[in-house]
Coordinates of C-alpha atoms in Angstrom, one line a residue:
X154 CA 98.5 97.5 160.4
X155 CA 101.2 98.2 157.8
X156 CA 103.1 95.1 156.7
X157 CA 106.6 95.3 155.2
X158 CA 108.2 92.5 153.3
X159 CA 111.9 92.1 153.6
X160 CA 114.3 94.9 154.3
X161 CA 112.9 98.4 153.7
X162 CA 114.9 101.1 151.9
X163 CA 114.2 104.8 151.6
X164 CA 116.2 107.9 150.7
X165 CA 117.7 109.9 153.7
X166 CA 115.2 112.7 153.1
X167 CA 112.3 110.3 153.6
X168 CA 113.2 109.5 157.2
X169 CA 109.9 111.1 158.6
X170 CA 107.7 109.9 155.8
X171 CA 105.0 107.3 155.8
X172 CA 106.4 104.4 153.7
X173 CA 104.1 102.2 151.7
X174 CA 105.3 99.2 149.8
X175 CA 103.4 99.8 146.6
X176 CA 105.6 97.2 144.9
X177 CA 107.9 94.5 146.2
X178 CA 111.4 94.5 144.9
X179 CA 112.7 96.0 141.7
X180 CA 111.5 95.2 138.2
X181 CA 115.0 95.7 136.7
X182 CA 117.2 94.4 139.6
X183 CA 120.3 94.0 137.4
X184 CA 122.6 96.8 138.7
X185 CA 126.0 95.3 139.5
X186 CA 126.4 97.3 142.8
X187 CA 122.9 96.9 144.3
X188 CA 121.9 94.2 146.7
X189 CA 118.7 95.9 148.0
X190 CA 116.2 93.7 146.3
X191 CA 118.0 90.6 145.2
X192 CA 116.1 88.5 147.7
X193 CA 112.7 89.6 146.4
X194 CA 110.5 88.6 143.5
X195 CA 109.1 91.8 141.9
X196 CA 105.4 92.2 142.1
X197 CA 102.8 94.9 142.5
X198 CA 100.7 94.7 145.7
X199 CA 96.9 94.6 145.6
X200 CA 95.4 98.1 145.8
X201 CA 92.9 97.1 148.5
X202 CA 95.8 96.1 150.8
X203 CA 97.4 99.5 150.5
X204 CA 94.2 101.3 151.1
X205 CA 93.7 99.3 154.3
X206 CA 97.2 100.3 155.4
X207 CA 96.5 104.0 154.6
X208 CA 93.4 103.8 156.7
X209 CA 95.3 102.1 159.6
X210 CA 98.0 104.8 159.4
X211 CA 95.4 107.6 159.6
X212 CA 94.0 106.1 162.8
X213 CA 97.3 106.1 164.7
X214 CA 98.1 108.8 167.2
X215 CA 101.0 111.2 166.5
X216 CA 101.8 113.9 163.9
X217 CA 99.6 114.1 160.8
X218 CA 101.1 112.5 157.7
X219 CA 102.4 115.1 155.3
X220 CA 104.9 113.0 153.2
X221 CA 104.6 109.6 151.8
X222 CA 107.3 107.4 150.1
X223 CA 106.2 104.6 147.8
X224 CA 108.6 101.7 148.1
X225 CA 110.2 99.4 146.9
X226 CA 112.7 100.1 144.3
X227 CA 110.6 100.7 141.2
X228 CA 107.0 101.8 142.1
X229 CA 106.8 104.0 139.0
X230 CA 106.9 101.0 136.8
X231 CA 103.4 100.0 138.1
X232 CA 100.4 100.8 135.9
X233 CA 99.3 104.5 136.2
X234 CA 95.7 103.4 137.1
X235 CA 97.1 101.6 140.2
X236 CA 99.3 104.5 141.2
X237 CA 96.4 106.9 140.8
X238 CA 94.3 104.7 143.1
X239 CA 96.9 105.0 145.8
X240 CA 97.2 108.7 145.3
X241 CA 93.5 109.2 145.5
X242 CA 93.3 107.2 148.7
X243 CA 96.2 109.3 150.2
X244 CA 94.6 112.6 149.2
X245 CA 91.3 111.6 150.7
X246 CA 92.8 110.5 153.9
X247 CA 95.6 112.9 154.7
X248 CA 94.5 116.6 154.3
X249 CA 98.0 117.8 155.2
X250 CA 99.7 115.7 152.5
X251 CA 102.3 117.8 150.6
X252 CA 104.4 115.3 148.8
X253 CA 104.4 111.7 147.5
X254 CA 107.7 110.4 146.1
X255 CA 109.2 107.2 144.8
X256 CA 112.4 105.7 143.3
X257 CA 112.4 105.9 139.5
X258 CA 114.6 103.6 137.4
X259 CA 115.6 104.6 133.9
X260 CA 113.6 101.6 132.7
X261 CA 110.4 102.9 134.4
X262 CA 111.0 106.3 132.9
X263 CA 111.3 104.7 129.5
X264 CA 107.8 103.2 129.7
X265 CA 106.0 106.2 131.4
X266 CA 104.9 108.9 129.0
X267 CA 105.1 112.5 129.8
X268 CA 101.3 112.7 129.8
X269 CA 101.1 109.9 132.4
X270 CA 103.7 111.5 134.6
X271 CA 101.8 114.8 134.4
X272 CA 98.6 113.0 135.5
X273 CA 100.4 111.4 138.4
X274 CA 102.1 114.6 139.4
X275 CA 98.7 116.4 139.4
X276 CA 97.4 113.6 141.6
X277 CA 100.3 114.1 144.1
X278 CA 103.3 112.1 142.9
X279 CA 105.6 115.1 142.7
X280 CA 109.2 113.7 143.2
X281 CA 111.3 110.9 141.8
X282 CA 114.7 109.6 143.1
X283 CA 116.8 108.7 140.1
X284 CA 120.2 106.9 140.4
X285 CA 122.2 108.3 137.5
X286 CA 125.4 106.7 139.0
X287 CA 127.6 107.9 136.2
X288 CA 127.6 109.9 133.0
X289 CA 130.4 107.8 131.5
X290 CA 129.2 105.1 129.1
X291 CA 131.9 102.6 130.0
X292 CA 131.1 103.0 133.7
X293 CA 127.4 102.6 133.1
X294 CA 128.1 99.4 131.2
X295 CA 130.2 98.1 134.0
X296 CA 127.5 98.9 136.5
X297 CA 124.9 97.2 134.3
X298 CA 122.5 100.2 134.4
X299 CA 120.8 99.1 131.2
X300 CA 121.1 102.6 129.6
X301 CA 123.8 104.8 128.3
X302 CA 124.3 108.5 129.1
X303 CA 122.3 109.8 126.2
X304 CA 119.3 107.6 127.2
X305 CA 119.6 108.6 130.8
X306 CA 119.4 112.2 129.8
X307 CA 116.4 111.5 127.5
X308 CA 114.3 109.7 130.1
X309 CA 115.1 112.1 132.9
X310 CA 114.1 115.0 130.8
X311 CA 110.7 113.4 130.3
X312 CA 110.2 113.7 134.0
X313 CA 111.4 117.3 133.9
X314 CA 109.0 118.0 131.1
X315 CA 106.2 116.6 133.2
X316 CA 107.1 119.0 136.0
X317 CA 108.3 116.3 138.4
X318 CA 111.1 117.2 140.8
X319 CA 114.1 115.0 140.3
X320 CA 116.5 114.0 143.1
X321 CA 119.5 112.4 141.4
X322 CA 122.5 110.4 142.7
X323 CA 126.1 109.9 141.4
X324 CA 128.4 107.1 142.6
X325 CA 131.8 108.3 143.5
X326 CA 134.5 105.8 142.8
X327 CA 132.4 104.0 140.2
X328 CA 135.1 104.3 137.6
X329 CA 138.0 103.4 139.8
X330 CA 141.3 105.4 139.6
X331 CA 141.7 104.9 135.8
X332 CA 138.4 106.6 134.9
X333 CA 138.0 108.8 138.0
X334 CA 138.4 112.2 136.3
X335 CA 136.5 111.1 133.2
X336 CA 133.7 109.7 135.3
X337 CA 133.5 112.9 137.3
X338 CA 133.4 115.2 134.3
X339 CA 131.0 113.0 132.3
X340 CA 128.7 112.7 135.3
X341 CA 128.6 116.5 135.7
X342 CA 127.8 116.8 132.0
X343 CA 124.8 114.5 132.3
X344 CA 123.6 116.2 135.5
X345 CA 123.9 119.6 133.7
X346 CA 121.8 118.3 130.8
X347 CA 119.1 117.2 133.2
X348 CA 119.1 120.1 135.6
X349 CA 117.6 118.3 138.6
X350 CA 116.2 119.9 141.7
X351 CA 118.6 117.8 143.9
X352 CA 121.9 116.1 143.3
X353 CA 123.8 114.0 145.8
X354 CA 126.8 111.8 145.9
X355 CA 127.3 108.3 147.4
X356 CA 130.5 106.2 147.5
X357 CA 130.3 103.0 145.6
X358 CA 130.7 100.1 148.1
X359 CA 130.8 96.4 147.4
X360 CA 127.8 94.6 149.0
X361 CA 127.6 90.9 149.6
X362 CA 125.6 89.1 147.0
X363 CA 126.3 91.5 144.1
X364 CA 128.5 91.1 141.0
X365 CA 130.5 94.1 142.4
X366 CA 131.3 92.1 145.6
X367 CA 132.3 89.1 143.5
X368 CA 134.6 91.3 141.5
X369 CA 136.0 92.7 144.7
X370 CA 136.8 89.2 146.0
X371 CA 138.7 88.5 142.7
X372 CA 140.7 91.7 143.4
X373 CA 139.1 93.5 140.4
X374 CA 137.4 96.4 142.3
X375 CA 139.6 99.5 142.7
X376 CA 139.1 100.8 146.2
X377 CA 139.8 104.6 146.2
X378 CA 140.9 106.2 149.4
X379 CA 139.1 109.3 150.9
X380 CA 141.6 111.7 149.4
X381 CA 141.2 110.3 145.9
X382 CA 137.4 110.4 146.3
X383 CA 137.6 114.0 147.4
X384 CA 139.6 114.8 144.2
X385 CA 136.9 113.1 142.1
X386 CA 134.2 115.0 144.0
X387 CA 136.1 118.3 143.4
X388 CA 136.1 117.6 139.6
X389 CA 132.5 116.8 139.6
X390 CA 131.4 119.9 141.5
X391 CA 133.8 122.1 139.5
X392 CA 132.1 121.0 136.2
X393 CA 128.5 121.5 137.4
X394 CA 126.6 124.3 135.7
X395 CA 123.2 124.3 137.4
X396 CA 120.5 126.7 138.3
X397 CA 118.9 126.4 141.7
X398 CA 120.0 122.8 142.4
X399 CA 120.5 121.6 146.0
X400 CA 123.7 119.6 146.4
X401 CA 124.3 117.1 149.2
X402 CA 127.0 114.6 150.1
X403 CA 125.2 113.5 153.3
X404 CA 124.6 109.9 152.5
X405 CA 126.1 107.5 155.1
X406 CA 128.6 106.1 152.5
X407 CA 130.5 109.4 152.1
X408 CA 133.8 110.3 153.8
X409 CA 133.0 114.0 153.6
X410 CA 129.7 115.8 154.3
X411 CA 129.1 118.8 152.2
X412 CA 126.0 120.8 151.3
X413 CA 125.1 123.9 149.3
X414 CA 122.9 125.4 146.6
X415 CA 124.2 125.7 143.1
X416 CA 125.4 127.9 141.6
X417 CA 125.5 130.1 144.7
X418 CA 127.7 127.9 146.7
X419 CA 129.8 126.3 144.0
X420 CA 132.9 128.3 144.6
X421 CA 132.7 127.7 148.3
X422 CA 132.4 123.9 147.8
X423 CA 135.3 123.8 145.3
X424 CA 137.5 125.9 147.7
X425 CA 136.6 123.5 150.6
X426 CA 137.6 120.5 148.5
X427 CA 140.8 122.3 147.4
X428 CA 141.6 122.8 151.1
X429 CA 141.0 119.1 151.8
X430 CA 143.3 118.1 148.9
X431 CA 146.0 120.6 150.0
X432 CA 146.0 119.4 153.6
X433 CA 144.3 116.0 153.9
X434 CA 146.1 115.3 157.2
X435 CA 144.0 118.1 158.8
X436 CA 140.7 116.6 157.6
X437 CA 138.4 114.6 159.8
X438 CA 137.1 112.1 157.2
X439 CA 134.2 109.9 158.4
X440 CA 135.8 106.7 159.7
X441 CA 134.8 103.5 158.0
X442 CA 133.1 102.1 161.1
X443 CA 130.6 105.0 160.9
X444 CA 129.9 104.7 157.2
X445 CA 127.3 102.5 155.7
X446 CA 124.5 102.1 153.1

């Protein structure tokens, strides 16, 4: 059977995917806002264990596997030979397989060459989830992302050059009130420079056990309200200049759920947010008890 260690995390769009823990934890594990892997020691799992789990999954009744997500937080940092072994086993076991994806940290993208990512893509690893979080260097430093905006663009464009689909995330509220507008505009600039297939927004939320939560306890985290976050989102969307990018704010942390394809739906999204800001008393923001991570 498939054995999972600790809490399992996956993107919303991987809800119906087979999830394999190719690696345990996150090799970087320094982001100030993230508690997902702080209770795990990073390591790469033995390939034979994963092949056995793939065989077990194939023997189970139910719909045939067509999507696989490689957990935990940083599977791309594992050696290409190891990842190719997983991909070969998946291709040989699931004939309906159409996508394999994983999280990709900027640090993993730094060490993977374009040629390696091309080889992995051709073997089936076709999509990465990249947390950009912000395009503002001060905010990135506060978040301890380990890269500045220029480096984020550089490493993401390596994946783009390799033909990998990128699903990117921006953290609303990451700059607080003081840097809200600058954070929104700088984030749009970075996303524009990358041109990902998908871009989504989350709301930064203090989570127990993180430096961000400690800052919140000291009264140093600036909690923005739903209207202020809507204004920040409006600035972000208004400054996006993208071609055939799918936009979503459907993560459980958001107060507003919006969706569209850019640039086709950009004006509609901006107008929707303008209406929210003009009459916030008429808006049904997602209540806090329904929000989460």
